[in-house]
Amino acid sequence: MEIKRGTPVFPGVTIGPALVLDTEGYRIPQRFIASEQVEAEVERFRQGQAAAVLEAEDNRRTVSDKLGGQYGAIFTFHVLFLQDPTLQQEIISAIREHGWAAEYAVSRVMRGHAKDFERVAQGPFASRAADLFDLEKAMLRNLLGHRREQLQHLNVPVVVLAHDLTPSETAALDPAMVHAFATEAGGRTSHTAIMAGALEIPAVVGLGKFLTDVSGGDLVIVDGNRGLVILDPDDETRASYEVARKSFHKFESGLTQLRELPAQTRDGVRIALLGNIEFPHEADHCLERGADGVGLYRTEFLYLGLQSDPTEAEHLDAYLRVIRALGPQRPVVIRTLDLGADKFATPSEPANHERNPFLGLRSVRLCLKNLPLFKTQMRAILRASAAGDVRIMFPMVSTLAELRECKRILAEVKRDLDAEGVPFNRQLPIGTMIEVPSAAIMASQLAREVDFFSIGTNDLVQYTLAADRTNEHVASLYNPADPAVLQLIRMVVAAAEQQGITVNVCGEMSGEPMYTLLLLGMGLRQLSVTPHNIPEIKKLIRSVSVEEAEAVTDEALRLETGRDITNFLREQTRRILPEVVG
Amino acid sequence: MNGGPLRRTVTVTNPMGFHFRPIAAFAQLAGRFQGNVTVWKGDRRVNGKSPLELMTLAAEQGTELTVEVSGPDAAGAVDALAEVLASPGQEDEPEPPLPLKG
């Protein structure tokens, strides 16, 4: 069993056979053969092997003729390797003993050796792994012939594993057959990640090199909640995921009945349960699950992959689509651009290399340095506000001065629109995200300047504990229930209450059932979560009273370490609604 | 089988160690004999006809290797194979880079 950690881009858990797409797009299916066919399969392997040997000899001759004997010698080695008695014996035993199809046996055995060579990682020996992969391909080419299997023609559900998927490849995935995907490359804002949201299948990206450790057909778990890919899970892991998945499915089907019911606690306190979206069409995903509106509309996709900045019309078109889906009554909180400079290189302004991008020029800082871009988005948001309950939110504000600067620019844009006679909502609510510790500490000051707060827990946790959760060496420090984080959240809630403004939580913490009791107990009455998580959070809200949540919170806050708090919360949540805790 | 297996112990003198080209030459030659060919490094033994297994020895220059051959043609084989193992390699001829496409 091997556990790989990456960036989760769509939640959910899938257990299934891997479909590995290598650079040539070969698919190596794990097929079993009937016992009476085993000898025929061994013969098929021998023929494939013989054909690969002929091919390598052909190559040797051609290369020797063209380039000289010493180059041809490489293929001598290939010929020898393809006929290696040990390899041959291992592959044949794999076919006989496991009943594997020849392709799968070849792939498993050769990848096993290639991994050994990579491990020996010393000079010329390590580089021989590449030769083995080459030889594997040569054999597979000969075994599979032209029957290369296409993604479009899947007939069993699979988990797609790839170095990267192009947007068109991702778009071609059929969610009925592809139940999850995981890639070596990519990050949270990569196209692949964005497509995962549109497909609504569990997905993890940015796993680093791992494809050499898998063969097609191997059992793989993609845990889109935690950002894990588990290769060849042991029985215990598999069983625990299987149980969680089954009960989750059963639970989920019961959840659809919740759609029409309000997110209200047992003692009648109404909680605003909103959805986080990235694409306009996800507004439908929110409504299908009975959300009260959109609490976080990320607008980054508008900026990605374009040759030029999006126009005002492009912004407006996207916003109006969301409003049309939600209707004029439901709120939509539009967050202004929240990208790092690295993700935001345009032909006119290539990105400067930053040594510490998370402490660098990103998000609202970038917008304040690029006013035409900022104003274009503000104009579109204001214009959209004439059509529905639109609210604007600034991300990554770290000082009062920054917030005031944003507001000043917004006021300028309003004056421009007024002068042009363009309608907009003059009372457009303005909010700021609280995701930098300095903003949390100064929350009572900031509260006087805005209509609402939204706590972005992902960054708040990362900045407070100075820990990158995608870095395995420090990931354990990253804990939303760390007492330091909780103290900051309480300060923010208290500041908002004192000023009489609303406060929302829109990070992943709000979509994780384990923290729902705590958030309610700390006084939060608004949560914004991934559409997928809406039903279970609603179910949990409807299963507790505020009094109960407060009692749990009081006790949790008395604990001294994040780990103790996490364990306690998990236990308490399980007591109330066992199905939601994985 | 006439008599027991024959053995020779030699030291790897090739500055690049016992890999790639010498392994190819060794396995190719070993494959021509009928009997079993075994190579020992300390108490590790591998099939001398398998380049894959020979590579796992990762024998650098200065390593002592023992070649063991059984079977009817063992006598001729063991000397020839020991010679390949002990060969310093062709001087001034590094392993060629992979050919460019074309």
XYZ file of C-alpha atoms in Angstrom:
684
model
C 0.000 0.000 0.000
C 1.251 3.459 -0.858
C -0.339 6.781 0.047
C 0.210 9.797 -2.178
C -0.720 13.277 -1.089
C -1.882 15.944 -3.496
C -4.340 18.774 -3.758
C -7.997 17.823 -3.493
C -10.037 19.570 -6.165
C -13.349 17.801 -5.853
C -14.635 15.983 -2.777
C -15.867 12.459 -2.466
C -14.276 9.045 -2.312
C -14.002 6.485 -5.087
C -12.569 2.998 -4.939
C -11.979 1.416 -8.284
C -9.639 -0.073 -10.842
C -7.040 2.287 -12.266
C -6.959 3.293 -15.870
C -3.449 4.587 -16.410
C -2.879 6.982 -19.250
C 0.783 7.294 -19.965
C 2.215 9.755 -22.407
C 1.259 7.534 -25.291
C -2.197 7.060 -23.931
C -1.946 3.305 -23.609
C -4.469 1.751 -21.409
C -3.444 -1.364 -19.570
C -6.573 -3.095 -18.397
C -6.498 -5.632 -15.611
C -8.229 -8.457 -17.332
C -8.507 -11.987 -16.096
C -8.689 -14.968 -18.362
C -10.583 -18.196 -17.963
C -8.445 -21.033 -16.604
C -8.778 -23.092 -19.791
C -7.371 -20.134 -21.748
C -4.239 -19.748 -19.686
C -1.949 -21.675 -22.038
C -3.323 -19.806 -25.034
C -2.576 -16.566 -23.193
C 0.983 -17.712 -22.491
C 1.334 -18.417 -26.193
C -0.046 -14.971 -27.014
C 2.579 -13.478 -24.718
C 5.338 -15.455 -26.453
C 4.176 -14.193 -29.826
C 4.049 -10.622 -28.586
C 7.502 -11.041 -27.147
C 8.848 -12.539 -30.379
C 7.361 -9.674 -32.372
C 8.959 -7.161 -29.998
C 12.316 -8.917 -30.406
C 12.029 -8.728 -34.185
C 11.203 -5.064 -33.894
C 14.240 -4.415 -31.702
C 16.489 -6.320 -34.124
C 15.097 -4.278 -36.953
C 15.876 -1.144 -35.011
C 19.379 -2.348 -34.351
C 20.047 -2.910 -38.034
C 18.568 0.407 -39.079
C 20.393 2.348 -36.400
C 23.686 0.540 -36.984
C 23.467 1.271 -40.693
C 22.639 4.888 -40.162
C 24.668 5.825 -37.139
C 27.228 3.097 -36.583
C 27.529 -0.067 -34.560
C 27.963 1.459 -31.135
C 24.499 3.016 -31.348
C 22.985 -0.190 -32.557
C 24.398 -1.823 -29.429
C 21.650 -0.225 -27.388
C 19.168 -2.356 -29.232
C 21.300 -5.412 -28.695
C 20.606 -4.813 -25.072
C 16.914 -4.422 -25.775
C 16.871 -7.690 -27.676
C 18.613 -9.438 -24.800
C 16.278 -7.940 -22.285
C 13.173 -8.873 -24.205
C 14.413 -12.458 -24.125
C 15.597 -12.364 -20.531
C 14.819 -15.795 -19.075
C 14.002 -14.451 -15.625
C 11.631 -11.836 -16.941
C 9.981 -14.320 -19.234
C 9.498 -16.776 -16.434
C 8.033 -14.165 -14.119
C 5.550 -13.006 -16.724
C 4.492 -16.521 -17.621
C 4.031 -17.455 -13.964
C 1.968 -14.322 -13.462
C -0.327 -15.380 -16.282
C -0.570 -18.941 -14.988
C -0.853 -18.236 -11.291
C -3.036 -15.145 -11.269
C -4.925 -15.710 -14.500
C -3.872 -12.271 -15.673
C -4.118 -11.222 -19.279
C -0.717 -10.968 -20.969
C -0.725 -7.155 -21.142
C -1.343 -6.810 -17.476
C 1.256 -9.417 -16.546
C 3.858 -7.643 -18.707
C 3.029 -4.292 -17.222
C 3.082 -5.485 -13.632
C 6.299 -7.450 -13.870
C 8.257 -4.895 -15.864
C 7.118 -1.952 -13.775
C 8.112 -3.836 -10.670
C 11.668 -4.128 -11.960
C 11.772 -0.581 -13.263
C 10.881 0.601 -9.774
C 13.703 -1.453 -8.306
C 16.123 0.232 -10.678
C 14.800 3.647 -9.829
C 15.343 2.843 -6.187
C 18.930 1.813 -6.790
C 19.204 5.354 -8.175
C 22.898 5.284 -8.846
C 24.102 6.589 -12.160
C 23.880 4.299 -15.112
C 21.753 1.721 -13.325
C 18.949 4.089 -12.460
C 18.689 5.367 -15.987
C 18.053 1.813 -17.116
C 14.542 2.135 -15.699
C 13.702 4.270 -18.710
C 14.816 1.420 -20.949
C 12.494 -0.929 -19.143
C 9.548 1.381 -19.689
C 10.502 1.528 -23.339
C 10.551 -2.234 -23.524
C 7.268 -2.487 -21.712
C 5.749 -0.230 -24.330
C 7.306 -2.258 -27.125
C 5.744 -5.440 -25.782
C 2.420 -3.804 -25.137
C 2.369 -2.352 -28.624
C 2.787 -5.806 -29.987
C 0.281 -7.382 -27.647
C -2.385 -4.768 -28.009
C -1.797 -4.224 -31.704
C -4.059 -1.502 -32.866
C -6.634 -2.251 -30.251
C -5.665 0.772 -28.255
C -8.526 1.332 -25.918
C -10.188 4.657 -26.008
C -11.465 6.641 -23.092
C -14.694 7.135 -24.943
C -15.359 3.430 -25.156
C -15.213 2.453 -21.530
C -17.692 -0.107 -20.374
C -16.644 -0.516 -16.768
C -16.250 2.267 -14.233
C -12.640 3.282 -13.673
C -10.413 5.771 -11.934
C -8.318 7.703 -14.456
C -4.680 8.301 -13.497
C -2.545 10.481 -15.730
C 0.442 12.763 -15.705
C -1.883 15.532 -16.715
C -5.132 15.752 -18.566
C -5.673 18.359 -21.214
C -8.903 20.300 -20.874
C -10.283 18.511 -23.907
C -9.376 15.120 -22.458
C -11.001 16.046 -19.190
C -14.065 17.307 -20.980
C -14.314 14.011 -22.858
C -14.465 11.993 -19.636
C -17.812 10.386 -19.105
C -18.756 10.778 -15.433
C -20.860 7.623 -15.714
C -17.721 5.568 -16.383
C -14.933 7.701 -14.953
C -15.653 7.829 -11.245
C -12.597 9.827 -10.207
C -9.313 11.090 -11.530
C -5.893 11.915 -10.192
C -2.962 13.603 -11.890
C 0.722 14.102 -11.210
C 0.656 17.700 -12.396
C -1.670 20.595 -11.750
C -2.786 22.711 -8.837
C -5.969 24.051 -7.367
C -6.422 26.562 -10.147
C -5.289 24.389 -13.044
C -7.739 23.713 -15.811
C -7.931 20.100 -14.859
C -8.958 21.045 -11.342
C -11.588 23.373 -12.624
C -13.005 20.713 -14.914
C -13.308 18.333 -11.975
C -15.749 20.724 -10.372
C -17.804 20.731 -13.506
C -17.869 16.922 -13.705
C -18.556 16.521 -9.988
C -16.249 13.549 -9.615
C -13.671 13.159 -6.833
C -10.329 14.428 -8.034
C -6.845 14.997 -6.692
C -4.134 16.848 -8.610
C -0.499 17.780 -8.064
C 0.459 14.372 -6.675
C 3.976 14.434 -8.098
C 5.489 11.422 -9.795
C 3.525 8.282 -9.010
C 2.416 6.659 -12.259
C 5.401 4.331 -12.320
C 4.012 2.754 -9.161
C 0.702 1.729 -10.700
C -0.438 -0.623 -13.374
C -3.770 -0.431 -15.079
C -6.401 -2.363 -13.188
C -4.731 -1.973 -9.824
C -7.162 -1.057 -7.124
C -6.913 2.602 -6.221
C -8.692 4.826 -3.736
C -9.102 8.478 -4.655
C -9.991 10.459 -1.558
C -11.061 13.846 -2.827
C -11.865 14.981 0.701
C -8.343 14.687 2.023
C -6.403 14.912 -1.229
C -5.083 11.371 -1.018
C -4.543 8.657 -3.561
C -4.011 5.236 -2.054
C -2.385 2.696 -4.310
C -2.964 -0.947 -3.693
C -4.761 -0.343 -0.371
C -4.402 -2.991 2.308
C -7.523 -4.851 3.388
C -8.070 -2.751 6.463
C -7.862 0.574 4.616
C -10.035 -0.712 1.860
C -12.643 -1.996 4.260
C -12.809 1.248 6.188
C -13.226 3.262 2.992
C -15.753 0.765 1.695
C -17.840 1.073 4.840
C -17.626 4.850 4.778
C -18.578 4.935 1.131
C -21.521 2.586 1.483
C -23.025 4.330 4.425
C -22.340 7.608 2.691
C -24.259 6.524 -0.389
C -27.177 5.352 1.631
C -27.025 8.506 3.626
C -26.725 10.660 0.522
C -29.809 9.238 -1.100
C -31.709 10.072 2.061
C -30.306 13.563 1.884
C -32.096 14.495 -1.304
C -35.304 14.564 0.718
C -33.760 17.371 2.717
C -33.772 19.696 -0.237
C -36.963 21.478 0.571
C -36.334 21.615 4.307
C -34.683 24.655 5.866
C -31.232 24.505 7.458
C -32.602 24.996 10.927
C -31.421 23.681 14.258
C -33.659 21.574 16.482
C -34.355 24.620 18.605
C -35.425 26.634 15.594
C -32.372 28.737 14.788
C -32.150 29.307 11.053
C -28.677 28.895 9.550
C -27.942 30.356 6.123
C -26.417 27.491 4.159
C -24.816 28.676 0.969
C -22.767 27.123 -1.825
C -19.209 27.799 -3.063
C -18.958 27.837 -6.838
C -16.388 28.326 -9.544
C -18.470 28.088 -12.718
C -21.821 29.696 -13.441
C -23.500 26.346 -14.058
C -22.628 25.239 -10.538
C -25.325 27.588 -9.297
C -27.670 24.809 -10.416
C -25.738 22.315 -8.290
C -26.406 24.574 -5.309
C -30.118 24.818 -5.975
C -30.471 21.088 -6.610
C -29.236 20.599 -3.085
C -31.400 23.251 -1.532
C -28.818 25.972 -0.861
C -29.935 29.400 0.299
C -27.694 31.095 -2.248
C -24.062 31.354 -3.306
C -21.744 32.364 -0.476
C -18.576 32.335 -2.529
C -18.373 32.756 -6.254
C -14.728 32.395 -7.223
C -14.065 34.269 -10.413
C -10.607 32.978 -11.257
C -11.714 30.770 -14.107
C -12.563 33.915 -16.059
C -8.887 34.788 -16.043
C -7.336 31.432 -16.729
C -6.166 30.291 -20.092
C -7.017 33.516 -21.821
C -4.660 35.397 -24.066
C -5.966 38.676 -22.678
C -7.802 39.830 -19.564
C -11.524 39.129 -19.581
C -13.674 41.993 -20.748
C -16.396 43.629 -18.717
C -18.942 41.925 -20.954
C -17.416 38.499 -20.253
C -17.540 39.112 -16.518
C -21.082 40.370 -16.684
C -22.248 37.481 -18.813
C -20.943 34.954 -16.279
C -22.458 36.818 -13.311
C -25.836 37.161 -14.986
C -25.916 33.451 -15.670
C -25.530 32.790 -11.955
C -28.218 35.322 -11.099
C -30.600 33.839 -13.656
C -30.117 30.416 -12.091
C -30.553 31.634 -8.519
C -33.339 34.127 -9.137
C -33.303 37.706 -7.868
C -33.982 36.771 -4.237
C -31.064 34.519 -3.422
C -27.765 36.176 -2.595
C -24.584 35.662 -4.588
C -21.293 36.816 -3.079
C -18.834 37.547 -5.866
C -15.227 37.461 -4.783
C -12.849 39.619 -6.766
C -9.823 38.024 -8.395
C -7.883 35.827 -6.007
C -4.880 34.571 -7.934
C -1.167 34.636 -7.324
C 1.056 36.584 -9.669
C 2.508 33.269 -10.800
C -0.849 32.072 -12.044
C -1.527 35.315 -13.683
C 1.009 35.901 -16.376
C -0.439 37.640 -19.391
C 1.457 38.322 -22.580
C 1.667 41.978 -21.617
C 2.845 41.301 -18.078
C 4.759 38.091 -17.611
C 4.986 36.924 -14.024
C 7.993 37.856 -11.981
C 9.489 35.012 -10.125
C 8.593 35.293 -6.469
C 10.601 33.581 -3.827
C 7.636 33.263 -1.535
C 4.473 33.530 -3.610
C 2.067 32.967 -0.713
C 3.493 36.052 0.948
C 3.795 37.851 -2.347
C 1.867 39.808 -4.873
C -1.413 37.997 -5.090
C -5.105 38.411 -4.793
C -6.273 41.901 -3.814
C -2.674 43.090 -3.682
C -2.323 42.256 -7.343
C -5.601 44.003 -8.164
C -4.542 47.160 -6.348
C -1.464 47.253 -8.572
C -3.525 46.676 -11.688
C -6.407 49.103 -11.481
C -7.792 48.741 -15.005
C -8.228 45.032 -14.364
C -9.734 45.607 -10.910
C -12.115 48.282 -12.143
C -13.292 46.150 -15.046
C -14.378 43.464 -12.639
C -15.962 45.972 -10.251
C -17.954 47.503 -13.087
C -19.312 44.114 -14.063
C -20.200 43.241 -10.470
C -21.977 46.550 -9.997
C -23.874 46.154 -13.243
C -24.907 42.656 -12.229
C -26.176 44.037 -8.927
C -29.044 45.671 -10.807
C -30.339 42.200 -11.643
C -30.156 40.357 -8.340
C -28.915 40.167 -4.767
C -25.236 40.603 -5.608
C -22.593 41.267 -2.976
C -18.924 42.053 -3.514
C -16.116 40.573 -1.454
C -12.398 41.373 -1.357
C -9.996 38.499 -0.672
C -6.742 38.478 1.271
C -7.135 41.887 2.821
C -4.412 42.244 5.453
C -4.742 45.865 6.583
C -7.403 48.485 7.090
C -5.645 50.746 4.572
C -5.960 48.072 1.891
C -9.654 47.671 2.555
C -10.179 51.422 2.399
C -8.279 51.547 -0.859
C -10.570 48.894 -2.329
C -13.620 50.809 -1.178
C -12.288 54.066 -2.582
C -11.804 52.471 -5.995
C -15.263 50.941 -5.828
C -16.714 54.380 -5.085
C -14.870 55.748 -8.111
C -16.320 53.064 -10.318
C -19.794 53.818 -8.952
C -19.355 57.475 -9.882
C -18.302 56.479 -13.388
C -21.363 54.287 -13.800
C -23.581 57.043 -12.462
C -22.122 59.484 -14.953
C -22.833 56.984 -17.708
C -26.355 56.443 -16.436
C -25.751 52.728 -15.923
C -28.018 51.235 -13.223
C -26.616 49.361 -10.223
C -27.501 48.711 -6.605
C -26.301 51.713 -4.625
C -26.423 49.706 -1.427
C -24.291 46.889 -2.876
C -23.124 45.084 0.262
C -19.350 45.085 0.642
C -17.515 42.329 2.447
C -13.988 41.331 3.215
C -12.502 37.932 3.608
C -10.726 37.252 6.848
C -7.922 34.921 5.914
C -4.790 36.708 7.015
C -4.101 36.614 10.765
C -3.614 40.398 10.843
C -7.167 40.873 9.552
C -8.538 38.538 12.219
C -6.655 40.377 14.943
C -7.911 43.737 13.680
C -11.422 42.431 12.972
C -13.174 44.983 15.190
C -11.617 47.801 13.153
C -12.440 46.165 9.834
C -16.011 45.436 10.965
C -16.782 49.159 11.042
C -15.945 49.405 7.346
C -17.883 46.530 5.798
C -21.295 44.881 5.651
C -20.048 41.344 6.151
C -17.077 39.121 6.870
C -16.277 35.802 5.356
C -13.651 33.684 7.044
C -11.446 31.870 4.543
C -10.201 29.077 6.746
C -7.822 27.487 4.232
C -5.510 30.477 4.141
C -6.205 31.500 7.729
C -5.015 28.108 8.961
C -2.024 28.097 6.643
C -0.900 31.602 7.604
C -1.591 31.250 11.314
C 0.348 28.039 11.689
C 2.819 28.869 8.926
C 2.272 25.416 7.466
C 1.656 24.343 3.901
C -0.641 21.386 4.038
C 0.578 20.069 0.697
C 4.038 19.687 2.192
C 3.989 16.265 3.796
C 6.683 17.202 6.300
C 4.611 19.934 7.904
C 1.080 18.975 6.871
C 0.307 17.669 10.362
C 0.686 21.200 11.708
C -2.117 22.319 9.439
C -5.173 21.837 11.625
C -8.325 23.971 11.413
C -9.085 23.006 15.006
C -5.808 24.293 16.359
C -6.501 26.465 19.412
C -4.735 29.421 17.768
C -7.055 29.253 14.775
C -10.130 28.882 16.961
C -9.158 31.870 19.022
C -8.878 33.979 15.864
C -12.269 32.780 14.630
C -13.849 33.689 17.950
C -12.349 37.170 17.765
C -13.781 37.651 14.295
C -17.235 36.425 15.322
C -17.208 38.665 18.398
C -16.174 41.696 16.343
C -18.914 41.038 13.819
C -21.538 40.586 16.532
C -20.509 43.761 18.242
C -20.803 45.725 15.007
C -23.971 43.921 13.957
C -22.624 42.588 10.666
C -22.926 39.051 9.357
C -20.063 36.615 9.360
C -19.727 33.597 7.134
C -17.219 30.745 6.920
C -16.346 29.728 3.389
C -13.203 27.634 3.690
C -13.134 23.873 3.565
C -13.641 23.787 7.307
C -17.272 24.793 6.833
C -17.939 21.826 4.546
C -16.374 19.313 6.907
C -19.106 17.871 9.177
C -16.632 17.391 11.989
C -16.472 21.163 12.513
C -20.155 22.024 12.146
C -20.985 21.758 15.855
C -17.979 23.856 16.721
C -18.803 26.560 14.190
C -22.414 26.765 15.397
C -21.232 26.774 18.975
C -18.831 29.626 18.293
C -21.772 31.670 17.073
C -21.663 31.268 13.306
C -25.052 31.427 11.608
C -23.880 31.322 8.027
C -21.850 28.636 6.294
C -20.793 28.431 2.687
C -19.734 25.020 1.432
C -19.047 23.058 -1.749
C -22.443 22.180 -3.268
C -21.652 18.526 -2.779
C -21.456 19.014 1.002
C -24.688 20.970 1.417
C -27.024 18.054 2.208
C -24.922 16.469 4.929
C -24.155 19.775 6.613
C -27.858 20.559 6.505
C -28.698 17.208 7.987
C -26.238 17.828 10.782
C -27.599 21.314 11.460
C -31.101 19.855 11.658
C -29.937 17.201 14.114
C -28.608 19.492 16.837
C -29.733 22.355 18.980
C -27.672 25.484 19.432
C -27.504 24.697 23.125
C -25.983 21.319 22.384
C -23.488 22.835 19.939
C -22.485 25.400 22.535
C -21.923 22.742 25.160
C -19.688 20.785 22.787
C -17.806 23.953 21.887
C -17.237 24.951 25.502
C -15.724 21.596 26.169
C -13.658 21.616 22.975
C -12.223 25.028 23.813
C -11.046 23.738 27.148
C -8.805 21.203 25.434
C -5.215 22.187 24.950
C -4.107 20.770 21.635
C -5.533 20.731 18.148
C -5.276 16.995 18.096
C -7.367 16.578 21.230
C -9.941 18.986 19.882
C -10.138 17.148 16.563
C -10.614 13.810 18.291
C -13.227 15.215 20.612
C -15.175 16.841 17.757
C -15.071 13.695 15.686
C -16.420 11.710 18.591
C -19.205 14.206 19.308
C -20.233 14.430 15.668
C -20.282 10.669 15.395
C -22.536 10.512 18.423
C -25.052 12.802 16.756
C -24.847 11.595 13.171
C -22.575 8.574 12.774
C -22.936 8.477 8.977
C -21.149 11.749 8.306
C -17.857 11.006 9.972
C -15.441 9.064 7.767
C 26.076 -33.731 -15.790
C 29.729 -34.713 -15.820
C 31.280 -33.740 -12.555
C 30.352 -30.797 -10.317
C 29.988 -27.178 -11.372
C 33.127 -25.209 -12.173
C 33.907 -21.843 -10.598
C 36.182 -18.877 -11.217
C 36.463 -15.782 -9.072
C 37.505 -12.534 -10.743
C 37.654 -8.835 -9.889
C 35.724 -6.296 -11.954
C 38.313 -4.043 -13.592
C 36.042 -2.092 -15.906
C 36.077 1.485 -14.576
C 32.359 1.777 -15.342
C 31.635 -1.335 -13.302
C 29.883 -4.460 -14.519
C 26.895 -3.077 -16.317
C 25.172 -2.406 -19.603
C 27.714 -3.392 -22.217
C 29.657 -6.053 -20.276
C 26.359 -7.437 -19.004
C 25.061 -7.638 -22.568
C 28.209 -9.401 -23.696
C 28.147 -11.746 -20.712
C 24.475 -12.691 -20.978
C 24.736 -13.145 -24.720
C 27.671 -15.494 -24.300
C 26.100 -17.325 -21.351
C 22.985 -17.936 -23.423
C 25.027 -19.994 -25.882
C 25.923 -22.652 -23.295
C 23.618 -25.457 -22.354
C 24.302 -25.574 -18.624
C 23.277 -23.212 -15.864
C 25.360 -20.076 -15.407
C 25.329 -18.458 -11.989
C 27.112 -15.322 -10.840
C 27.832 -14.763 -7.156
C 28.563 -11.512 -5.424
C 29.308 -12.453 -1.833
C 26.416 -14.728 -0.926
C 24.036 -13.250 -3.508
C 23.533 -15.374 -6.577
C 21.868 -14.481 -9.851
C 21.106 -16.219 -13.119
C 23.994 -15.389 -15.472
C 21.750 -15.634 -18.510
C 19.481 -12.900 -17.249
C 20.714 -9.357 -17.925
C 17.967 -8.177 -15.608
C 19.327 -10.136 -12.670
C 22.927 -9.284 -13.511
C 22.039 -5.611 -13.364
C 20.693 -6.010 -9.869
C 24.208 -6.921 -8.730
C 25.215 -3.293 -9.294
C 28.842 -4.429 -9.299
C 31.238 -1.496 -9.378
C 34.925 -1.607 -10.279
C 36.861 -3.641 -7.724
C 33.964 -5.952 -6.821
C 34.767 -9.665 -6.632
C 32.412 -11.844 -8.637
C 32.365 -15.603 -8.964
C 31.060 -17.289 -12.067
C 29.783 -20.850 -11.724
C 28.899 -23.054 -14.663
C 27.411 -26.535 -14.712
C 26.651 -28.864 -17.585
C 28.575 -30.654 -20.310
C 30.235 -27.581 -21.802
C 31.137 -26.053 -18.441
C 34.876 -26.300 -18.921
C 35.023 -24.076 -21.995
C 32.306 -21.795 -20.720
C 33.745 -20.886 -17.358
C 36.980 -19.511 -18.814
C 35.286 -17.527 -21.537
C 32.757 -16.049 -19.133
C 35.369 -15.217 -16.497
C 37.275 -13.372 -19.174
C 34.275 -11.175 -19.976
C 33.735 -10.464 -16.273
C 37.349 -9.456 -15.793
C 37.630 -7.483 -19.023
C 38.558 -3.840 -18.518
C 36.274 -2.873 -21.404
C 37.170 -1.022 -24.552
C 39.193 1.941 -23.481
C 38.121 5.424 -24.547
C 34.770 4.276 -25.683
C 32.097 5.478 -23.349
C 28.571 4.237 -23.683
C 26.947 5.915 -26.615
C 24.194 8.386 -25.959
C 20.776 7.389 -27.142
C 20.428 8.056 -30.833
C 18.419 11.036 -31.906
C 15.225 10.404 -33.729
C 15.714 9.998 -37.427
